[in-house]
Amino acid sequence: MNQFQYARPSKQKTAIEAIAKDPNAQFIAGGTNLIDLMKRGVMAPEKLIDINRLPLRKIEKENNGVRIGALALNSVVAEDKLILERHPLLAQALKSGASAQLRNMATVGGNMMQRTRCPYFYDTAMPCNKREPGTGCGAMEGFNRMHAIFGFSDKCIAVNPSDMNVALVALDASVLVAGPKGERRIPFIEFHRLPGDNPEVHTNLQKGELILSVDIPDGPYTKHVHYLKVRERASFAFALVSVAAALDIDGSTIKSARLAMGGVAHKPWRLTEAEKTLVGKPVSEASFQQAAEVAMRGAKAFEHNAFKLILGPNSIVQALKTAAGIA
Amino acid sequence: MADDKHCGGASEEQHSCSKHNEARRDFLKHSSLLTALALTPSAAVKAAENSWDEKLAEKFEQVRVTLNINGEKNKLSIEPRVTLLDLLREQLNLTGTKKGCDYGQCGACTVHVDGERINSCLTFAVMLEGKKITTIEGLADGTDLHPMQAAFIKHDGFQCGYCTPGQIMSAVACIREGHANSEEEVREYMSGNICRCGAYPNIVNAILEVKNGGQKV
Ligand SMILES: Cc1cc2nc3c(=O)[nH]c(=O)nc-3n(C[C@H](O)[C@H](O)[C@H](O)COP(=O)(O)OP(=O)(O)OC[C@H]3O[C@@H](n4cnc5c(N)ncnc54)[C@H](O)[C@@H]3O)c2cc1C
Ligand code: FES
Ligand code: FES
């Protein structure tokens, strides 16, 4: 691993300044993604700014919502009373991610920022436009079982691997960040980006910006929710496909719905059109089938991930049925 | 004791005896001063000695940390890039904690930090200043095995034994967290510990027995 300079400031301002000025400086929180990437030589920051002394761990009520500090641990958020009560979908998604040990280290900010698990990104001997712009995409014609079926470009077909992100995009969360010029709020759906011509840019966070919190507005999605994660073993594996489903049900009619998918695109994939088709429909497998069909419009597969075109809609139907209690 | 363990160094060429270290540190101070003058504002140069918390420690600087490991205070000088796992195994001779994958994927390196289980391979030791670390060596009470250690022996919870220290540390935490209420729950919450020998059924039995026996873990 490369050598680096290290500091752990106790002031937000110092932390931000240290990063803003230096192209080779990075924040470190839980370290579970960054240290992994540094060991493999995928990343070689020259300065690490340890943010663990900043007061960003709280989970608290906030006018009409819940505020989760960027340093709140994944394990803590997943078992927090307020989260279980108001946003059980998020708790389910977090619990499905990584392992108990890793969740004890991983932070909410770090989870949002975690990089793709595309094997070409991880292997420095392989071409990857995301790691080294201009070298090509090894996955396009290579081993692309885990890869995108939505929103990819001819430069990159990697997917965002986070489970938490899928729940947060479904729940209309937003991200509060602070940079050298002050604070701003980014809707969660705009936080991550599609690869386009510059897949090396991974989110819309600007250099020097520090994530302070993720804020989730209160909503009706406290009961009929389900996070379904389909993976290659029963636990401790990244999603092939995942679905975050939330329903507001009145009697047997759907009042509103929230739906998002993971493992299918460069960003957590919100399914707004499919949500719309569910409004006013009866709670039934047929309604869910129809939504799944709408959700999958425009999907396109590569050599090894064509199974996602079938697994995707099946997972949507299954997640909605479980959320509605008719599975 | 503190002196014994006043060791440092991470990179291959270094050895961890304190005299050697003092000399090396002097040399490093010199050389890093030169680079620092060339590359960084003067504030960073001074930072290296004491106040590196707030300022940047130099790239080659060994920083001072105090870690409480198995109830003993260790004053150490370490490079920031040394993981807790490498510190334990290579510098402190606490080789009970195992390195399986070094990437967070197997759980062999599981230890407790302030009572919570973590993967020591994905943690820089320098980040743990002031924390209490417990390794498998710190679990038994003198020569009395911890109930989980005894249960692993009774239930044959291993074959080669390589994953066992990690499994046991994880299992203790699993019960303390309240995640050992059924076989299914144990399997889910122990999924971060891989056993290549496939001793899973016996591991689960050992954990459930300790849990159901109601002993304090
Ligand atoms: C074996 C393994 C299996 C895993 N399985 C899963 C899984 O199934 N599902 C899943 O979702 N995840 C999984 N993960 C990923 C894990 O969730 C992430 O590694 C973790 O969430 C990252 O959080 P961290 O705090 O450790 O981040 P770090 O490694 O500390 O940081 C990651 C990045 O985020 C940046 N960053 C951190 N905090 C901030 C902040 N506040 N503001 C701005 N930037 C910040 C850092 O600069 C860095 O670039 C797995 C990881 C491993 C190693
Ligand atoms: S060695 Fe740390 S998880 Fe494998
Ligand atoms: S006992 Fe051999 S790996 Fe678990």
Coordinates of C-alpha atoms and ligand atoms in Angstrom, one line a residue:
Chain A
M1 CA 0.0 0.0 0.0
N2 CA 1.2 3.5 -0.7
Q3 CA 2.3 5.8 2.1
F4 CA 0.1 8.7 3.0
Q5 CA -0.2 11.6 5.3
Y6 CA -2.8 11.3 8.0
A7 CA -4.8 13.7 10.1
R8 CA -8.0 13.5 12.2
P9 CA -9.3 17.0 12.6
S10 CA -12.0 17.8 15.1
K11 CA -13.3 20.7 13.1
Q12 CA -15.4 20.3 10.0
K13 CA -13.8 23.4 8.4
T14 CA -10.3 22.0 8.8
A15 CA -11.4 18.7 7.3
I16 CA -13.0 20.3 4.3
E17 CA -10.1 22.7 3.7
A18 CA -7.6 19.8 3.7
I19 CA -9.5 18.0 1.0
A20 CA -10.6 21.0 -1.1
K21 CA -7.1 22.1 -1.8
D22 CA -5.6 18.8 -2.6
P23 CA -6.5 16.6 -5.6
N24 CA -4.9 13.6 -3.9
A25 CA -6.5 13.9 -0.5
Q26 CA -9.5 11.8 0.6
F27 CA -11.8 11.5 3.6
I28 CA -11.8 8.3 5.5
A29 CA -14.7 7.1 7.7
G30 CA -15.2 3.4 8.3
G31 CA -12.4 2.6 5.9
T32 CA -14.1 -0.6 4.7
N33 CA -14.2 0.5 1.0
L34 CA -11.2 2.8 0.9
I35 CA -8.7 0.6 2.6
D36 CA -9.8 -2.3 0.4
L37 CA -9.2 -0.3 -2.7
M38 CA -5.9 1.1 -1.4
K39 CA -4.6 -2.4 -0.7
R40 CA -5.3 -3.4 -4.3
G41 CA -3.7 -0.2 -5.7
V42 CA -7.0 1.0 -7.2
M43 CA -6.7 4.1 -5.1
A44 CA -3.6 5.8 -3.7
P45 CA -4.5 8.9 -1.9
E46 CA -1.6 10.9 -0.6
K47 CA -3.5 12.3 2.3
L48 CA -6.2 10.8 4.4
I49 CA -8.4 13.0 6.5
D50 CA -10.0 10.8 9.2
I51 CA -13.4 12.4 9.9
N52 CA -14.4 10.1 12.8
R53 CA -13.9 13.0 15.4
L54 CA -16.5 15.2 13.7
P55 CA -19.9 15.2 15.5
L56 CA -21.9 13.5 12.7
R57 CA -23.2 10.3 14.4
K58 CA -26.6 11.3 15.5
I59 CA -29.9 9.9 14.3
E60 CA -32.6 12.4 15.2
K61 CA -36.1 13.7 14.5
E62 CA -36.1 16.7 12.2
N63 CA -39.0 18.8 11.1
N64 CA -41.2 16.3 9.3
G65 CA -38.5 13.7 9.0
V66 CA -35.5 11.9 10.3
R67 CA -31.9 13.1 10.0
I68 CA -29.1 10.5 9.9
G69 CA -25.6 11.8 10.5
A70 CA -23.0 10.8 7.9
L71 CA -21.0 8.9 10.5
A72 CA -23.9 6.9 11.9
L73 CA -22.9 3.2 11.6
N74 CA -24.8 0.9 9.3
S75 CA -25.4 -1.5 12.2
V76 CA -26.7 1.3 14.4
V77 CA -29.0 2.8 11.8
A78 CA -30.4 -0.7 11.0
E79 CA -31.5 -1.2 14.7
D80 CA -32.4 2.4 15.6
K81 CA -35.9 2.7 17.0
L82 CA -36.8 5.8 15.1
I83 CA -35.7 4.2 11.8
L84 CA -37.5 0.9 12.5
E85 CA -40.7 2.9 13.3
R86 CA -40.6 5.3 10.4
H87 CA -38.4 3.8 7.7
P88 CA -38.3 0.1 8.1
L89 CA -37.4 -0.3 4.4
L90 CA -34.1 1.4 5.1
A91 CA -33.4 -0.9 8.1
Q92 CA -34.1 -4.0 5.9
A93 CA -31.8 -2.8 3.2
L94 CA -29.0 -2.1 5.6
K95 CA -29.3 -5.4 7.3
S96 CA -29.1 -7.2 4.0
G97 CA -25.7 -5.6 3.2
A98 CA -22.2 -6.9 3.9
S99 CA -21.7 -8.7 7.3
A100 CA -22.3 -7.9 10.9
Q101 CA -18.6 -6.9 11.4
L102 CA -18.5 -4.7 8.3
R103 CA -21.8 -3.0 9.3
N104 CA -20.2 -2.2 12.6
M105 CA -17.5 -0.2 10.8
A106 CA -19.4 1.1 7.7
T107 CA -20.9 4.6 7.9
V108 CA -23.8 6.0 6.1
G109 CA -21.7 8.6 4.2
G110 CA -19.1 5.9 3.2
N111 CA -21.9 3.6 2.1
M112 CA -23.3 6.3 -0.2
M113 CA -19.8 6.8 -1.6
Q114 CA -18.7 3.2 -2.0
R115 CA -17.4 2.4 -5.4
T116 CA -18.6 -0.3 -7.9
R117 CA -17.6 -3.9 -7.4
C118 CA -17.0 -4.4 -11.1
P119 CA -14.0 -6.8 -11.3
Y120 CA -12.4 -4.7 -14.1
F121 CA -12.4 -1.7 -11.8
Y122 CA -10.8 -3.7 -9.1
D123 CA -8.1 -5.3 -11.2
T124 CA -5.4 -2.8 -12.1
A125 CA -4.1 -5.1 -14.9
M126 CA -7.4 -4.7 -16.8
P127 CA -8.8 -1.9 -18.8
C128 CA -11.4 0.3 -17.1
N129 CA -12.6 3.7 -18.1
K130 CA -13.7 4.4 -14.5
R131 CA -10.4 3.7 -12.9
E132 CA -8.2 5.0 -15.8
P133 CA -10.2 7.0 -18.3
G134 CA -9.4 6.1 -21.9
T135 CA -8.3 2.5 -21.3
G136 CA -11.7 1.1 -22.4
C137 CA -14.3 -1.0 -20.7
G138 CA -13.2 -4.6 -20.0
A139 CA -16.7 -5.6 -18.9
M140 CA -18.5 -4.6 -22.1
E141 CA -17.4 -7.7 -24.0
G142 CA -16.0 -9.5 -21.0
F143 CA -17.3 -11.0 -17.8
N144 CA -20.5 -8.9 -17.3
R145 CA -22.7 -11.0 -15.1
M146 CA -23.1 -8.4 -12.4
H147 CA -23.5 -5.5 -14.8
A148 CA -26.0 -2.9 -15.8
I149 CA -29.2 -3.3 -17.8
F150 CA -30.3 0.4 -17.5
G151 CA -28.6 3.7 -18.1
F152 CA -25.2 2.5 -19.1
S153 CA -23.0 4.1 -21.8
D154 CA -20.5 2.8 -24.3
K155 CA -17.8 3.8 -21.8
C156 CA -19.0 1.9 -18.7
I157 CA -21.6 -0.7 -17.7
A158 CA -20.8 -0.9 -14.0
V159 CA -23.4 -0.9 -11.3
N160 CA -23.7 0.8 -7.9
P161 CA -23.4 -2.0 -5.4
S162 CA -25.1 -0.4 -2.3
D163 CA -28.2 -1.8 -0.8
M164 CA -28.8 1.3 1.4
N165 CA -28.8 3.6 -1.6
V166 CA -31.8 1.7 -3.1
A167 CA -33.9 2.2 -0.1
L168 CA -32.9 5.9 0.2
V169 CA -33.7 6.7 -3.3
A170 CA -37.1 5.1 -2.9
L171 CA -37.8 7.1 0.3
D172 CA -37.2 10.5 -1.4
A173 CA -34.2 11.2 0.9
S174 CA -31.9 14.1 0.4
V175 CA -28.3 14.7 1.3
L176 CA -26.9 17.7 3.2
V177 CA -23.3 18.5 2.3
A178 CA -20.9 21.2 3.3
G179 CA -18.1 22.5 1.1
P180 CA -15.6 25.3 1.1
K181 CA -18.4 27.6 -0.1
G182 CA -21.0 26.5 2.5
E183 CA -23.8 24.0 2.7
R184 CA -26.1 22.7 0.0
R185 CA -28.8 20.0 -0.3
I186 CA -28.8 17.3 -3.0
P187 CA -31.9 15.2 -3.7
F188 CA -30.8 11.6 -3.2
I189 CA -31.9 10.8 -6.7
E190 CA -29.4 13.3 -8.1
F191 CA -26.6 12.3 -5.8
H192 CA -25.4 9.5 -7.9
R193 CA -25.0 9.8 -11.7
L194 CA -25.0 7.8 -14.9
P195 CA -21.6 7.0 -16.5
G196 CA -22.1 8.9 -19.8
D197 CA -18.7 10.0 -21.2
N198 CA -17.0 10.3 -17.9
P199 CA -17.6 7.2 -15.8
E200 CA -14.6 8.2 -13.6
V201 CA -16.9 10.7 -12.0
H202 CA -18.9 8.7 -9.6
T203 CA -21.3 11.0 -7.8
N204 CA -22.3 14.7 -8.1
L205 CA -20.5 15.5 -4.8
Q206 CA -17.9 18.2 -5.6
K207 CA -14.3 18.1 -4.5
G208 CA -14.0 19.1 -0.9
E209 CA -17.6 18.5 -0.1
L210 CA -18.3 16.6 3.1
I211 CA -21.5 14.7 3.6
L212 CA -23.1 15.8 6.8
S213 CA -26.4 13.9 6.9
V214 CA -29.0 12.0 5.0
D215 CA -32.5 13.3 5.6
I216 CA -35.6 11.3 5.0
P217 CA -39.1 12.9 5.0
D218 CA -41.8 11.2 7.0
G219 CA -44.2 9.3 4.7
P220 CA -46.8 6.6 4.8
Y221 CA -44.4 3.8 4.1
T222 CA -44.1 2.4 7.6
K223 CA -45.9 -0.9 7.2
H224 CA -46.1 -2.4 3.7
V225 CA -42.5 -2.4 2.8
H226 CA -40.0 -5.0 1.6
Y227 CA -36.4 -5.0 0.5
L228 CA -35.7 -8.1 -1.6
K229 CA -32.1 -9.0 -2.4
V230 CA -31.3 -11.7 -4.8
R231 CA -27.7 -12.9 -4.6
E232 CA -25.5 -15.9 -5.2
R233 CA -25.6 -17.2 -1.7
A234 CA -28.1 -16.7 1.2
S235 CA -26.1 -14.0 2.9
F236 CA -23.0 -11.8 2.7
A237 CA -22.9 -11.3 -1.1
F238 CA -23.6 -8.3 -3.3
A239 CA -27.0 -8.1 -5.0
L240 CA -27.5 -9.5 -8.5
V241 CA -30.7 -7.6 -8.4
S242 CA -32.5 -6.0 -5.5
V243 CA -35.8 -4.3 -5.1
A244 CA -37.0 -1.8 -2.6
A245 CA -40.8 -1.8 -2.5
A246 CA -43.1 0.4 -0.4
L247 CA -46.9 0.6 -0.6
D248 CA -49.5 2.8 1.0
I249 CA -52.6 0.7 1.1
D250 CA -56.2 1.7 1.8
G251 CA -58.4 -1.4 2.3
S252 CA -57.4 -3.3 -0.8
T253 CA -56.5 -0.3 -3.0
I254 CA -53.0 1.1 -3.5
K255 CA -52.9 4.8 -2.6
S256 CA -49.3 5.3 -3.5
A257 CA -46.1 3.4 -4.1
R258 CA -42.4 3.7 -4.0
L259 CA -40.2 1.4 -6.0
A260 CA -36.5 1.2 -6.8
M261 CA -34.0 -1.4 -8.0
G262 CA -30.4 -2.1 -7.2
G263 CA -27.7 -4.0 -9.2
V264 CA -29.1 -2.8 -12.5
A265 CA -27.6 0.6 -13.1
H266 CA -24.7 3.0 -12.3
K267 CA -27.0 4.6 -9.8
P268 CA -29.8 3.3 -7.5
W269 CA -32.6 3.0 -10.0
R270 CA -35.9 4.7 -9.1
L271 CA -38.9 3.3 -11.0
T272 CA -41.2 6.4 -11.1
E273 CA -43.3 5.2 -14.1
A274 CA -44.0 1.9 -12.5
E275 CA -45.0 3.6 -9.3
K276 CA -47.6 5.7 -11.1
T277 CA -49.2 2.6 -12.7
L278 CA -49.8 1.2 -9.2
V279 CA -51.8 4.2 -7.9
G280 CA -55.5 3.4 -7.5
K281 CA -55.0 -0.3 -8.5
P282 CA -56.2 -3.2 -6.4
V283 CA -53.6 -5.1 -4.4
S284 CA -53.1 -8.1 -6.7
E285 CA -50.5 -10.0 -8.5
A286 CA -51.9 -8.6 -11.8
S287 CA -51.3 -5.0 -10.7
F288 CA -47.8 -5.9 -9.7
Q289 CA -47.1 -7.7 -13.0
Q290 CA -48.2 -4.7 -14.9
A291 CA -45.9 -2.4 -12.8
A292 CA -43.0 -4.8 -13.4
E293 CA -43.6 -4.7 -17.1
V294 CA -43.5 -0.9 -17.1
A295 CA -40.4 -0.9 -14.9
M296 CA -38.4 -3.1 -17.3
R297 CA -39.0 -0.9 -20.4
G298 CA -35.8 0.0 -22.0
A299 CA -33.7 -2.6 -20.3
K300 CA -30.9 -4.1 -22.4
A301 CA -28.7 -7.0 -21.4
F302 CA -25.1 -8.0 -22.3
E303 CA -23.8 -11.5 -22.9
H304 CA -23.7 -12.8 -19.3
N305 CA -26.4 -10.8 -17.6
A306 CA -29.5 -11.5 -19.7
F307 CA -30.9 -13.4 -16.8
K308 CA -31.5 -10.0 -15.2
L309 CA -34.2 -9.3 -17.8
I310 CA -36.2 -12.1 -16.2
L311 CA -35.0 -11.9 -12.6
G312 CA -35.7 -8.2 -12.5
P313 CA -39.4 -8.2 -13.1
N314 CA -39.9 -11.4 -11.1
S315 CA -38.1 -9.7 -8.2
I316 CA -40.3 -6.6 -8.5
V317 CA -43.5 -8.7 -8.3
Q318 CA -42.1 -10.8 -5.4
A319 CA -41.1 -7.7 -3.4
L320 CA -44.4 -6.0 -4.0
K321 CA -46.4 -9.1 -3.0
T322 CA -44.3 -9.5 0.2
A323 CA -44.8 -5.7 1.0
A324 CA -48.5 -6.1 0.5
G325 CA -48.7 -9.2 2.5
I326 CA -49.9 -11.5 -0.3
A327 CA -46.7 -13.4 -1.0
Chain B
M1 CA 5.7 -3.4 29.5
A2 CA 5.0 -0.2 27.6
D3 CA 8.7 -0.2 26.7
D4 CA 8.6 -3.8 25.5
K5 CA 5.9 -3.0 23.2
H6 CA 7.2 0.4 22.1
C7 CA 7.7 -1.0 18.6
G8 CA 7.0 0.3 15.3
G9 CA 7.3 -0.1 11.6
A10 CA 5.2 -1.6 9.0
S11 CA 7.1 -1.9 5.8
E12 CA 9.1 -4.9 5.0
E13 CA 12.5 -3.4 5.6
Q14 CA 11.7 -2.4 9.2
H15 CA 12.1 -4.4 12.3
S16 CA 10.3 -3.6 15.5
C17 CA 12.8 -3.0 18.2
S18 CA 12.7 0.3 19.9
K19 CA 16.4 1.3 19.6
H20 CA 16.4 0.7 15.9
N21 CA 13.3 2.7 15.8
E22 CA 14.6 5.8 17.5
A23 CA 17.5 5.9 15.0
R24 CA 15.1 5.4 12.2
R25 CA 12.8 8.1 13.5
D26 CA 15.6 10.6 13.6
F27 CA 16.5 9.8 10.1
L28 CA 12.9 10.1 9.0
K29 CA 12.5 13.4 10.8
H30 CA 15.3 14.6 8.7
S31 CA 14.3 13.3 5.4
S32 CA 10.6 14.2 5.9
L33 CA 11.6 17.6 6.9
L34 CA 13.3 18.0 3.5
T35 CA 10.3 16.8 1.6
A36 CA 8.0 18.7 3.8
L37 CA 9.7 21.9 3.1
A38 CA 9.5 21.2 -0.5
L39 CA 5.9 20.1 -0.7
T40 CA 3.9 21.3 2.2
P41 CA 3.2 24.5 4.2
S42 CA 5.5 24.8 7.3
A43 CA 2.5 24.1 9.6
A44 CA 2.7 20.5 8.5
V45 CA 6.3 20.1 9.4
K46 CA 5.8 20.9 13.0
A47 CA 2.7 18.8 13.1
A48 CA 4.6 15.5 13.0
E49 CA 5.7 15.4 16.6
N50 CA 2.7 16.1 18.9
S51 CA -0.2 17.8 17.3
W52 CA -0.5 15.6 14.3
D53 CA -4.1 14.9 15.3
E54 CA -5.2 18.2 13.8
K55 CA -2.5 18.6 11.2
L56 CA -1.0 16.2 8.8
A57 CA 1.5 13.7 10.0
E58 CA 4.3 13.4 7.5
K59 CA 4.1 10.7 4.9
F60 CA 7.0 8.7 6.4
E61 CA 6.3 9.6 10.0
Q62 CA 5.5 7.1 12.5
V63 CA 2.8 8.5 14.6
R64 CA 2.3 7.8 18.3
V65 CA -0.8 6.0 19.5
T66 CA -1.9 4.4 22.7
L67 CA -4.0 1.3 22.2
N68 CA -5.6 -0.7 25.0
I69 CA -5.2 -4.3 23.9
N70 CA -6.6 -7.1 26.1
G71 CA -6.5 -4.8 29.1
E72 CA -2.9 -3.6 28.6
K73 CA -2.0 -0.1 27.5
N74 CA 0.4 -0.2 24.5
K75 CA 2.3 2.9 23.6
L76 CA 3.2 2.5 20.0
S77 CA 4.8 4.3 17.1
I78 CA 3.3 3.2 13.9
E79 CA 2.9 4.2 10.3
P80 CA -0.6 5.3 9.5
R81 CA -0.9 2.6 6.8
V82 CA -0.6 -0.3 9.2
T83 CA -3.8 -2.2 9.7
L84 CA -4.8 -3.3 13.1
L85 CA -4.4 -6.9 11.9
D86 CA -0.8 -6.4 10.8
L87 CA 0.0 -4.5 14.0
L88 CA -1.4 -7.4 16.1
R89 CA 0.3 -10.2 14.2
E90 CA 3.6 -8.6 13.0
Q91 CA 4.5 -6.2 15.8
L92 CA 2.8 -7.4 18.9
N93 CA 3.0 -11.1 18.3
L94 CA -0.6 -11.6 18.9
T95 CA -1.0 -14.2 16.2
G96 CA -4.3 -15.7 17.4
T97 CA -6.1 -13.2 15.1
K98 CA -5.8 -14.7 11.6
K99 CA -5.4 -13.2 8.2
G100 CA -7.5 -15.1 5.7
C101 CA -8.4 -12.8 2.8
D102 CA -7.1 -9.3 4.0
Y103 CA -10.2 -7.8 2.3
G104 CA -13.0 -8.0 4.7
Q105 CA -14.4 -11.1 3.1
C106 CA -13.7 -14.0 5.5
G107 CA -13.9 -12.8 9.1
A108 CA -10.8 -14.6 10.2
C109 CA -9.4 -11.3 11.5
T110 CA -12.5 -10.5 13.7
V111 CA -11.7 -8.7 17.0
H112 CA -13.7 -6.5 19.3
V113 CA -13.3 -2.7 19.5
D114 CA -15.0 -1.2 22.4
G115 CA -17.0 -4.5 22.6
E116 CA -18.2 -4.5 19.0
R117 CA -16.9 -7.0 16.4
I118 CA -15.0 -5.6 13.5
N119 CA -12.7 -6.8 10.7
S120 CA -9.2 -5.8 11.8
C121 CA -7.9 -6.2 8.3
L122 CA -9.9 -3.1 7.1
T123 CA -9.0 -0.8 10.0
F124 CA -5.9 1.4 10.2
A125 CA -4.6 1.0 13.8
V126 CA -3.9 4.7 14.0
M127 CA -7.6 5.3 13.8
L128 CA -8.3 3.4 17.1
E129 CA -6.5 5.7 19.5
G130 CA -8.0 5.4 22.9
K131 CA -10.2 2.4 22.0
K132 CA -10.3 -0.9 23.8
I133 CA -9.4 -3.8 21.7
T134 CA -10.0 -7.4 22.6
T135 CA -8.5 -10.3 20.6
I136 CA -8.9 -14.0 21.0
E137 CA -5.9 -14.0 23.4
G138 CA -7.9 -11.7 25.7
L139 CA -11.1 -13.8 25.9
A140 CA -10.2 -16.5 28.4
D141 CA -10.1 -15.7 32.1
G142 CA -6.6 -16.8 32.9
T143 CA -6.6 -20.5 32.3
D144 CA -10.3 -20.8 32.4
L145 CA -11.7 -20.9 28.8
H146 CA -14.4 -18.5 27.8
P147 CA -17.7 -20.5 27.6
M148 CA -17.7 -20.0 23.8
Q149 CA -14.2 -21.5 23.6
A150 CA -15.3 -24.5 25.6
A151 CA -18.5 -24.9 23.5
F152 CA -16.5 -24.9 20.3
I153 CA -14.4 -27.7 21.7
K154 CA -17.4 -29.7 22.9
H155 CA -19.3 -29.3 19.6
D156 CA -16.3 -29.8 17.4
G157 CA -16.8 -26.4 16.0
F158 CA -13.7 -26.6 13.7
Q159 CA -11.5 -28.9 11.7
C160 CA -8.3 -27.1 10.6
G161 CA -9.0 -24.3 13.2
Y162 CA -7.9 -21.4 11.0
C163 CA -11.2 -19.6 11.0
T164 CA -11.8 -20.4 14.7
P165 CA -10.5 -17.3 16.5
G166 CA -12.6 -15.1 14.2
Q167 CA -15.6 -17.4 14.6
I168 CA -15.4 -17.3 18.4
M169 CA -14.9 -13.5 18.6
S170 CA -17.8 -13.1 16.2
A171 CA -20.0 -15.6 18.1
V172 CA -19.5 -13.9 21.4
A173 CA -20.5 -10.6 19.8
C174 CA -23.5 -12.3 18.1
I175 CA -24.9 -13.3 21.5
R176 CA -24.1 -9.9 23.1
E177 CA -25.9 -8.1 20.3
G178 CA -29.0 -10.3 20.8
H179 CA -28.7 -11.9 17.4
A180 CA -28.6 -15.6 18.5
N181 CA -32.2 -16.4 19.1
S182 CA -32.6 -19.1 16.5
E183 CA -30.6 -21.2 14.2
E184 CA -31.7 -19.0 11.3
E185 CA -30.7 -15.8 13.0
V186 CA -27.3 -17.2 14.0
R187 CA -26.6 -18.3 10.5
E188 CA -27.5 -14.8 9.2
Y189 CA -25.5 -12.9 11.8
M190 CA -22.5 -15.2 11.5
S191 CA -22.3 -15.0 7.7
G192 CA -19.3 -12.7 7.9
N193 CA -17.2 -15.7 9.1
I194 CA -16.4 -18.2 6.4
C195 CA -15.3 -21.7 7.3
R196 CA -13.5 -23.5 4.5
C197 CA -13.8 -26.8 6.4
G198 CA -17.5 -26.4 6.6
A199 CA -17.9 -26.7 10.3
Y200 CA -21.0 -24.6 10.2
P201 CA -23.6 -26.9 11.8
N202 CA -21.3 -27.5 14.8
I203 CA -20.5 -23.8 15.1
V204 CA -24.2 -23.0 15.2
N205 CA -24.7 -25.7 17.8
A206 CA -22.0 -24.3 20.0
I207 CA -23.4 -20.8 19.8
L208 CA -26.9 -21.9 20.5
E209 CA -25.8 -23.9 23.5
V210 CA -24.0 -21.0 25.0
K211 CA -26.9 -18.7 24.3
N212 CA -29.5 -21.1 25.7
G213 CA -27.3 -21.9 28.7
G214 CA -27.7 -18.3 29.7
Q215 CA -24.0 -17.9 30.8
K216 CA -22.6 -14.4 30.7
V217 CA -20.5 -14.0 27.6
Ligands
LIG1 C1 -16.6 -8.0 1.8 C2 -17.5 -6.9 1.6 C3 -18.9 -7.1 1.4 C4 -19.7 -6.0 1.2 N1 -21.1 -6.3 1.0 C5 -21.9 -5.3 0.8 C6 -23.3 -5.5 0.5 O1 -23.7 -6.6 0.4 N2 -24.1 -4.4 0.3 C7 -23.6 -3.1 0.5 O2 -24.4 -2.2 0.3 N3 -22.3 -2.9 0.7 C8 -21.5 -3.9 0.9 N4 -20.2 -3.7 1.2 C9 -19.7 -2.3 1.2 C10 -19.8 -1.5 2.4 O3 -21.1 -1.3 2.7 C11 -19.0 -0.3 2.3 O4 -17.6 -0.6 2.2 C12 -19.2 0.7 3.4 O5 -20.6 1.1 3.5 C13 -18.3 2.0 3.2 O6 -18.5 2.8 4.3 P1 -17.2 3.3 5.1 O7 -17.6 4.2 6.2 O8 -16.3 2.1 5.5 O9 -16.4 4.1 3.9 P2 -14.9 4.4 3.7 O10 -14.2 3.3 3.1 O11 -14.3 5.1 4.9 O12 -15.1 5.5 2.6 C14 -15.6 5.2 1.3 C15 -15.5 6.5 0.4 O13 -16.5 7.4 0.9 C16 -15.9 8.7 1.2 N5 -16.6 9.2 2.4 C17 -16.8 8.6 3.5 N6 -17.5 9.4 4.3 C18 -17.7 10.5 3.7 C19 -18.4 11.8 4.0 N7 -19.0 12.0 5.2 N8 -18.4 12.8 3.1 C20 -17.8 12.6 1.9 N9 -17.1 11.5 1.5 C21 -17.1 10.5 2.4 C22 -14.4 8.4 1.4 O14 -13.6 9.4 1.0 C23 -14.2 7.2 0.4 O15 -13.9 7.6 -0.8 C24 -19.3 -4.7 1.4 C25 -17.9 -4.5 1.7 C26 -17.1 -5.5 1.8 C27 -15.6 -5.3 2.1
FES2 S1 -8.7 -11.3 6.9 FE1 -10.1 -9.8 7.5 S2 -11.9 -10.5 6.7 FE2 -10.5 -11.9 5.9
FES3 S1 -12.1 -25.0 10.7 FE1 -11.0 -24.9 8.9 S2 -11.7 -23.0 8.0 FE2 -13.0 -23.3 9.6

